[in-house]
Coordinates of N, CA and C in Angstrom, one line a residue:
X137 N -12.1 -25.6 86.8 CA -12.1 -24.3 86.2 C -10.8 -23.7 86.0
X138 N -9.8 -24.2 86.8 CA -8.4 -23.7 86.7 C -7.5 -24.8 86.2
X139 N -6.7 -24.5 85.2 CA -5.7 -25.5 84.7 C -4.4 -24.8 85.1
X140 N -3.5 -25.6 85.7 CA -2.2 -25.1 86.2 C -1.1 -26.0 85.7
X141 N -0.1 -25.4 85.1 CA 1.2 -26.1 84.8 C 2.3 -25.5 85.5
X142 N 2.9 -26.2 86.5 CA 4.0 -25.7 87.3 C 5.3 -25.7 86.4
X143 N 6.3 -25.1 86.9 CA 7.6 -25.0 86.2 C 8.2 -26.4 86.1
X144 N 8.1 -27.2 87.1 CA 8.8 -28.5 87.2 C 7.8 -29.6 87.0
X145 N 8.2 -30.7 86.4 CA 7.3 -31.8 86.2 C 6.9 -32.5 87.5
X146 N 5.7 -32.8 87.7 CA 5.2 -33.5 88.9 C 4.6 -34.9 88.5
X147 N 5.0 -35.4 87.4 CA 4.5 -36.7 86.9 C 5.4 -37.8 87.2
X148 N 4.9 -39.0 87.2 CA 5.7 -40.2 87.3 C 6.5 -40.4 86.0
X149 N 7.8 -40.5 86.1 CA 8.6 -40.6 84.9 C 8.4 -42.0 84.2
X150 N 7.8 -43.0 84.8 CA 7.6 -44.2 84.2 C 6.4 -44.2 83.2
X151 N 5.6 -43.1 83.4 CA 4.4 -43.0 82.6 C 4.7 -42.6 81.1
X152 N 3.7 -42.9 80.3 CA 3.8 -42.5 78.9 C 2.8 -41.3 78.7
X153 N 2.9 -40.5 77.6 CA 1.9 -39.5 77.4 C 0.5 -40.1 77.4
X154 N 0.3 -41.3 76.9 CA -1.0 -41.9 76.9 C -1.5 -42.2 78.3
X155 N -0.6 -42.6 79.2 CA -0.9 -42.7 80.6 C -1.3 -41.4 81.2
X156 N -0.6 -40.3 80.9 CA -0.9 -39.0 81.4 C -2.3 -38.6 80.9
X157 N -2.6 -38.9 79.7 CA -4.0 -38.6 79.2 C -5.0 -39.3 80.0
X158 N -4.8 -40.5 80.4 CA -5.8 -41.3 81.2 C -5.8 -40.7 82.6
X159 N -4.7 -40.3 83.1 CA -4.6 -39.6 84.4 C -5.4 -38.3 84.5
X160 N -5.2 -37.5 83.5 CA -5.9 -36.2 83.4 C -7.4 -36.5 83.2
X161 N -7.8 -37.4 82.3 CA -9.2 -37.7 82.0 C -9.9 -38.2 83.3
X162 N -9.2 -39.0 84.2 CA -9.8 -39.4 85.4 C -10.0 -38.3 86.4
X163 N -9.1 -37.3 86.4 CA -9.2 -36.2 87.4 C -10.0 -35.0 87.0
X164 N -10.0 -34.7 85.7 CA -10.6 -33.4 85.2 C -11.7 -33.7 84.2
X165 N -12.9 -33.4 84.6 CA -14.0 -33.6 83.7 C -14.0 -32.8 82.4
X166 N -13.2 -31.7 82.5 CA -13.2 -30.8 81.3 C -12.0 -31.1 80.4
X167 N -11.3 -32.3 80.7 CA -10.2 -32.7 79.8 C -10.7 -33.3 78.5
X168 N -10.1 -32.9 77.4 CA -10.4 -33.4 76.1 C -9.3 -34.3 75.6
X169 N -9.6 -35.6 75.6 CA -8.6 -36.6 75.1 C -8.3 -36.4 73.7
X170 N -9.3 -36.0 72.9 CA -9.1 -35.7 71.5 C -8.1 -34.5 71.3
X171 N -8.4 -33.4 72.0 CA -7.5 -32.3 71.9 C -6.1 -32.6 72.4
X172 N -6.0 -33.4 73.4 CA -4.7 -33.8 73.9 C -3.9 -34.6 72.9
X173 N -4.6 -35.6 72.2 CA -3.9 -36.3 71.2 C -3.5 -35.5 70.0
X174 N -4.4 -34.5 69.7 CA -4.1 -33.6 68.6 C -2.8 -32.8 68.9
X175 N -2.7 -32.3 70.2 CA -1.5 -31.5 70.6 C -0.3 -32.4 70.6
X176 N -0.4 -33.6 71.0 CA 0.8 -34.5 71.0 C 1.3 -34.7 69.6
X177 N 0.3 -34.9 68.7 CA 0.7 -35.1 67.2 C 1.3 -33.8 66.7
X178 N 0.7 -32.6 67.0 CA 1.2 -31.4 66.6 C 2.7 -31.2 67.1
X179 N 3.0 -31.6 68.3 CA 4.3 -31.5 68.8 C 5.2 -32.6 68.3
X180 N 4.7 -33.6 67.6 CA 5.5 -34.7 67.0 C 5.9 -35.7 68.1
X181 N 5.1 -35.9 69.1 CA 5.4 -36.8 70.2 C 4.8 -38.2 70.1
X182 N 5.5 -39.2 70.5 CA 5.1 -40.6 70.5 C 4.3 -40.8 71.8
X183 N 3.0 -41.1 71.7 CA 2.1 -41.2 72.9 C 2.5 -42.4 73.8
X184 N 3.3 -43.3 73.2 CA 3.6 -44.6 74.0 C 5.1 -44.6 74.5
X185 N 5.8 -43.5 74.3 CA 7.2 -43.5 74.8 C 7.2 -43.1 76.3
X186 N 8.0 -43.7 77.0 CA 8.1 -43.4 78.5 C 8.7 -42.0 78.7
X187 N 8.2 -41.3 79.7 CA 8.7 -39.9 79.9 C 10.2 -40.0 80.3
X188 N 10.6 -41.0 81.0 CA 12.0 -41.0 81.3 C 13.0 -41.2 80.1
X189 N 12.4 -41.6 79.0 CA 13.2 -41.7 77.8 C 13.1 -40.4 76.9
X190 N 12.4 -39.4 77.4 CA 12.2 -38.2 76.6 C 13.1 -37.1 77.1
X191 N 13.4 -36.2 76.3 CA 14.2 -35.0 76.6 C 13.4 -34.1 77.5
X192 N 14.1 -33.2 78.1 CA 13.4 -32.2 78.9 C 12.3 -31.4 78.1
X193 N 12.7 -31.0 76.9 CA 11.8 -30.3 76.0 C 10.6 -31.1 75.6
X194 N 10.8 -32.4 75.4 CA 9.6 -33.3 75.0 C 8.7 -33.4 76.2
X195 N 9.2 -33.6 77.4 CA 8.4 -33.7 78.6 C 7.6 -32.4 78.8
X196 N 8.3 -31.3 78.6 CA 7.6 -29.9 78.7 C 6.4 -29.9 77.7
X197 N 6.6 -30.4 76.5 CA 5.5 -30.4 75.5 C 4.3 -31.3 76.0
X198 N 4.7 -32.4 76.6 CA 3.6 -33.3 77.1 C 2.8 -32.6 78.2
X199 N 3.6 -32.0 79.1 CA 2.9 -31.3 80.2 C 2.0 -30.2 79.7
X200 N 2.5 -29.4 78.7 CA 1.7 -28.3 78.1 C 0.5 -28.9 77.5
X201 N 0.6 -30.0 76.7 CA -0.5 -30.6 76.0 C -1.6 -31.0 77.0
X202 N -1.2 -31.6 78.1 CA -2.1 -32.1 79.1 C -2.8 -30.9 79.8
X203 N -2.1 -29.9 80.1 CA -2.7 -28.7 80.8 C -3.6 -28.0 79.8
X204 N -3.2 -27.8 78.6 CA -3.9 -27.0 77.7 C -5.1 -27.7 77.0
X205 N -5.2 -29.0 77.3 CA -6.3 -29.8 76.8 C -7.5 -29.8 77.7
X206 N -7.5 -29.0 78.7 CA -8.6 -28.8 79.6 C -9.4 -27.6 79.1
X207 N -10.7 -27.6 79.3 CA -11.6 -26.5 78.9 C -11.8 -25.6 80.1
X208 N -10.7 -25.1 80.6 CA -10.7 -24.3 81.8 C -10.9 -22.8 81.5
X209 N -11.5 -22.0 82.4 CA -11.7 -20.6 82.2 C -10.4 -19.8 82.5
X210 N -9.6 -20.4 83.4 CA -8.4 -19.8 83.8 C -7.2 -20.8 83.6
X211 N -6.2 -20.4 82.8 CA -5.1 -21.3 82.6 C -3.9 -20.5 83.2
X212 N -3.1 -21.2 84.1 CA -1.9 -20.6 84.7 C -0.7 -21.5 84.2
X213 N 0.2 -20.8 83.6 CA 1.4 -21.5 83.1 C 2.6 -20.8 83.7
X214 N 3.5 -21.6 84.4 CA 4.7 -21.1 85.0 C 5.9 -21.6 84.1
X215 N 6.5 -20.6 83.4 CA 7.6 -20.8 82.6 C 7.3 -22.0 81.6
X216 N 6.3 -21.8 80.7 CA 5.9 -22.9 79.8 C 6.9 -23.2 78.7
X217 N 7.8 -22.3 78.4 CA 8.8 -22.5 77.3 C 10.1 -23.2 77.8
X218 N 10.2 -23.3 79.1 CA 11.5 -23.9 79.7 C 11.8 -25.3 79.0
X219 N 13.0 -25.4 78.5 CA 13.4 -26.7 78.0 C 13.1 -26.9 76.6
X220 N 12.2 -26.1 76.0 CA 11.7 -26.3 74.6 C 12.7 -25.7 73.6
X221 N 12.9 -26.5 72.5 CA 13.7 -25.9 71.4 C 12.9 -24.8 70.7
X222 N 13.6 -24.2 69.8 CA 12.9 -23.0 69.1 C 11.6 -23.4 68.4
X223 N 11.6 -24.6 67.8 CA 10.4 -25.0 67.1 C 9.3 -25.3 68.1
X224 N 9.6 -25.9 69.2 CA 8.7 -26.2 70.3 C 8.1 -24.9 70.9
X225 N 9.0 -23.9 71.0 CA 8.5 -22.6 71.5 C 7.5 -21.9 70.5
X226 N 7.8 -22.0 69.2 CA 6.9 -21.5 68.2 C 5.6 -22.2 68.2
X227 N 5.7 -23.6 68.3 CA 4.4 -24.4 68.4 C 3.6 -24.0 69.6
X228 N 4.3 -23.7 70.7 CA 3.6 -23.4 72.0 C 2.9 -22.0 71.8
X229 N 3.6 -21.1 71.2 CA 3.0 -19.7 70.9 C 1.7 -19.9 70.0
X230 N 1.8 -20.7 69.0 CA 0.6 -20.9 68.2 C -0.5 -21.6 68.9
X231 N -0.2 -22.5 69.8 CA -1.3 -23.1 70.6 C -1.9 -22.1 71.5
X232 N -1.1 -21.2 72.2 CA -1.6 -20.2 73.0 C -2.5 -19.2 72.3
X233 N -2.1 -18.9 71.1 CA -2.9 -18.0 70.2 C -4.3 -18.7 69.9
X234 N -4.2 -19.9 69.6 CA -5.5 -20.7 69.3 C -6.4 -20.8 70.4
X235 N -5.9 -20.7 71.6 CA -6.8 -20.9 72.8 C -7.4 -19.6 73.3
X236 N -7.0 -18.5 72.7 CA -7.6 -17.2 73.1 C -9.1 -17.2 72.8
X237 N -9.9 -16.8 73.8 CA -11.3 -16.5 73.6 C -11.8 -15.6 74.8
X238 N -12.9 -15.0 74.6 CA -13.4 -14.0 75.5 C -13.7 -14.5 76.9
X239 N -14.1 -15.8 77.1 CA -14.4 -16.3 78.4 C -13.2 -17.1 79.0
X240 N -12.0 -16.8 78.6 CA -10.9 -17.5 79.1 C -9.7 -16.5 79.4
X241 N -9.1 -16.7 80.5 CA -7.9 -15.9 80.8 C -6.7 -16.9 80.8
X242 N -5.6 -16.5 80.2 CA -4.4 -17.3 80.3 C -3.3 -16.4 80.9
X243 N -2.8 -16.8 82.0 CA -1.7 -16.1 82.7 C -0.4 -16.9 82.6
X244 N 0.6 -16.2 82.1 CA 1.9 -16.9 81.9 C 2.9 -16.2 82.7
X245 N 3.5 -16.9 83.6 CA 4.7 -16.4 84.4 C 5.9 -16.8 83.7
X246 N 6.7 -15.8 83.2 CA 7.9 -16.1 82.4 C 8.9 -14.9 82.4
X247 N 10.1 -15.3 82.2 CA 11.2 -14.3 82.0 C 11.5 -14.1 80.5
X248 N 10.8 -14.9 79.7 CA 11.1 -15.0 78.3 C 10.2 -14.0 77.5
X249 N 10.3 -12.7 77.8 CA 9.4 -11.8 77.2 C 9.4 -11.8 75.7
X250 N 10.6 -11.8 75.2 CA 10.8 -11.8 73.7 C 10.0 -12.9 73.0
X251 N 10.0 -14.1 73.6 CA 9.3 -15.2 72.9 C 7.8 -15.1 73.1
X252 N 7.4 -14.4 74.1 CA 5.9 -14.4 74.4 C 5.2 -13.1 74.1
X253 N 6.0 -12.1 73.9 CA 5.4 -10.7 73.6 C 4.3 -10.8 72.5
X254 N 4.5 -11.5 71.5 CA 3.6 -11.5 70.4 C 2.3 -12.2 70.7
X255 N 2.2 -13.0 71.7 CA 1.0 -13.7 72.0 C 0.2 -13.2 73.2
X256 N 0.8 -12.2 73.9 CA 0.2 -11.6 75.1 C -0.4 -10.3 74.9
X257 N -1.4 -10.0 75.6 CA -2.1 -8.7 75.5 C -1.6 -7.7 76.5
X258 N -1.3 -8.2 77.7 CA -0.8 -7.3 78.8 C 0.4 -8.0 79.5
X259 N 1.1 -7.1 80.2 CA 2.3 -7.6 81.0 C 2.2 -7.0 82.4
X260 N 2.7 -7.7 83.3 CA 2.9 -7.3 84.7 C 4.3 -7.6 85.0
X261 N 5.1 -6.6 85.5 CA 6.5 -6.9 85.9 C 6.5 -6.7 87.4
X262 N 7.2 -7.6 88.1 CA 7.2 -7.6 89.5 C 8.7 -7.6 90.0
X263 N 8.9 -7.1 91.2 CA 10.2 -7.1 91.8 C 10.0 -7.2 93.3
X264 N 10.5 -8.3 93.9 CA 10.4 -8.5 95.4 C 8.9 -8.5 95.8
X265 N 8.0 -9.1 95.0 CA 6.6 -9.2 95.3 C 5.8 -8.0 95.0
X266 N 6.4 -7.0 94.5 CA 5.6 -5.8 94.2 C 5.6 -5.5 92.7
X267 N 4.4 -5.0 92.2 CA 4.2 -4.7 90.8 C 5.0 -3.4 90.6
X268 N 5.8 -3.4 89.6 CA 6.6 -2.2 89.3 C 6.2 -1.6 87.9
X269 N 5.6 -2.4 87.1 CA 5.1 -1.9 85.8 C 4.1 -2.9 85.2
X270 N 3.0 -2.3 84.7 CA 1.9 -3.2 84.2 C 1.2 -2.4 83.1
X271 N 0.6 -3.1 82.2 CA -0.3 -2.4 81.2 C -0.4 -3.2 79.9
X272 N -1.1 -2.6 79.0 CA -1.3 -3.2 77.7 C 0.0 -3.2 76.9
X273 N 0.4 -4.3 76.3 CA 1.7 -4.3 75.7 C 1.8 -3.3 74.5
X274 N 0.8 -3.2 73.7 CA 0.9 -2.3 72.5 C 1.1 -0.9 73.0
X275 N 0.3 -0.5 74.0 CA 0.4 0.9 74.6 C 1.7 1.1 75.2
X276 N 2.3 0.1 76.0 CA 3.6 0.3 76.6 C 4.7 0.4 75.6
X277 N 4.7 -0.4 74.6 CA 5.8 -0.4 73.6 C 5.7 1.0 72.9
X278 N 4.5 1.5 72.6 CA 4.4 2.7 71.9 C 4.8 3.9 72.8
X279 N 4.4 3.8 74.1 CA 4.7 4.9 75.0 C 6.2 5.0 75.3
X280 N 6.9 3.8 75.5 CA 8.3 3.8 75.9 C 9.2 3.7 74.7
X281 N 8.7 3.3 73.5 CA 9.5 3.2 72.3 C 10.4 2.0 72.4
X282 N 10.1 1.0 73.1 CA 10.9 -0.2 73.1 C 10.1 -1.4 73.3
X283 N 10.7 -2.6 73.0 CA 10.0 -3.9 73.2 C 9.9 -4.1 74.7
X284 N 9.0 -5.1 75.1 CA 8.8 -5.4 76.5 C 10.1 -6.0 77.1
X285 N 10.9 -6.7 76.3 CA 12.2 -7.2 76.8 C 13.1 -6.1 77.1
X286 N 13.2 -5.1 76.2 CA 14.1 -3.9 76.5 C 13.6 -3.1 77.6
X287 N 12.3 -3.0 77.7 CA 11.7 -2.3 78.9 C 12.0 -3.0 80.2
X288 N 11.9 -4.3 80.2 CA 12.3 -5.1 81.4 C 13.7 -4.8 81.8
X289 N 14.6 -4.9 80.8 CA 16.0 -4.7 81.1 C 16.3 -3.3 81.6
X290 N 15.7 -2.3 81.0 CA 15.8 -0.9 81.3 C 15.3 -0.7 82.8
X291 N 14.1 -1.2 83.0 CA 13.4 -0.9 84.3 C 14.2 -1.6 85.4
X292 N 14.7 -2.9 85.2 CA 15.4 -3.6 86.3 C 16.8 -3.1 86.4
X293 N 17.4 -2.5 85.4 CA 18.7 -1.9 85.5 C 18.6 -0.7 86.5
X294 N 17.5 0.1 86.3 CA 17.3 1.3 87.2 C 17.1 0.8 88.6
X295 N 16.3 -0.2 88.8 CA 16.1 -0.7 90.2 C 17.4 -1.2 90.8
X296 N 18.2 -1.9 90.1 CA 19.5 -2.4 90.6 C 20.4 -1.3 90.9
X297 N 20.4 -0.3 90.0 CA 21.3 0.9 90.3 C 20.8 1.6 91.5
X298 N 19.5 1.8 91.7 CA 19.0 2.5 92.9 C 19.3 1.7 94.2
X299 N 19.2 0.4 94.1 CA 19.6 -0.5 95.2 C 21.1 -0.4 95.6
X300 N 21.9 -0.4 94.6 CA 23.4 -0.2 94.8 C 23.7 1.1 95.4
X301 N 23.0 2.2 94.9 CA 23.3 3.5 95.5 C 22.8 3.6 96.9
X302 N 21.7 3.0 97.2 CA 21.1 2.9 98.6 C 22.1 2.2 99.5
X303 N 22.6 1.0 99.0 CA 23.6 0.3 99.9 C 24.8 1.1 100.1
X304 N 25.3 1.8 99.1 CA 26.5 2.6 99.2 C 26.3 3.7 100.2
X305 N 25.2 4.3 100.1 CA 24.9 5.4 101.1 C 24.7 4.9 102.5
X306 N 24.2 3.7 102.6 CA 24.1 3.1 103.9 C 25.4 2.8 104.5
X307 N 26.4 2.4 103.7 CA 27.8 2.1 104.1 C 28.5 3.4 104.6
X308 N 28.2 4.5 103.9 CA 28.8 5.8 104.3 C 28.4 6.3 105.6
X309 N 27.1 5.9 106.0 CA 26.6 6.4 107.3 C 27.3 5.8 108.5
X310 N 27.9 4.6 108.3 CA 28.5 3.9 109.4 C 29.8 4.5 109.6

C-alpha cells in the first residue's frame, strides 16, 4: 500500500533495470512490469545496462520508475529529482502529474520547490522537526504574493535572523 523511494540508492550496482523489475515484481504484488518498462522507455533508459555503468541521474530515473510503477495508495519520495538533469526533472514532473488520482496521495520531501511547485497541491515547511508553514500552494502564493521558493527563502531568512539575535542576546547576558 505504500511505495517509498529513499534519497540514496539501496540497490545492488551489478543489477540492470530489468533485474530491478524482477526484484520489484517478486516483492510487490501491486508492481506493474508493463508500467515500469514504459517509464524506462520514457526516460530513454536501456533495461539491460548495469547500474554501475549508469550516471547518478540515470540510476535516479530507474529508482523512480520502479517506485512509481507500483499501484500504491501512498507514494513517498525523498528528493526524487536529485541527480537528474533538466530533461529528467521535467519527465519526472510529468509522471507525477499523470499519477494524480483521488484515491492516492503522493508526498514529496524536497528542497527543490521551484521544480516541484507546479505539480504539488499543498506544501509543508519544517524547521528543526516543527511545522512552520503549511497550506494550499495557490492560496499561499496569492496570500503572500510570492512563489513557494521565495516564501521558503523569506521564511527561513526570518528564522535565521531571529536565531542570530537570540544567540547575540544570550552572549550579552554573560
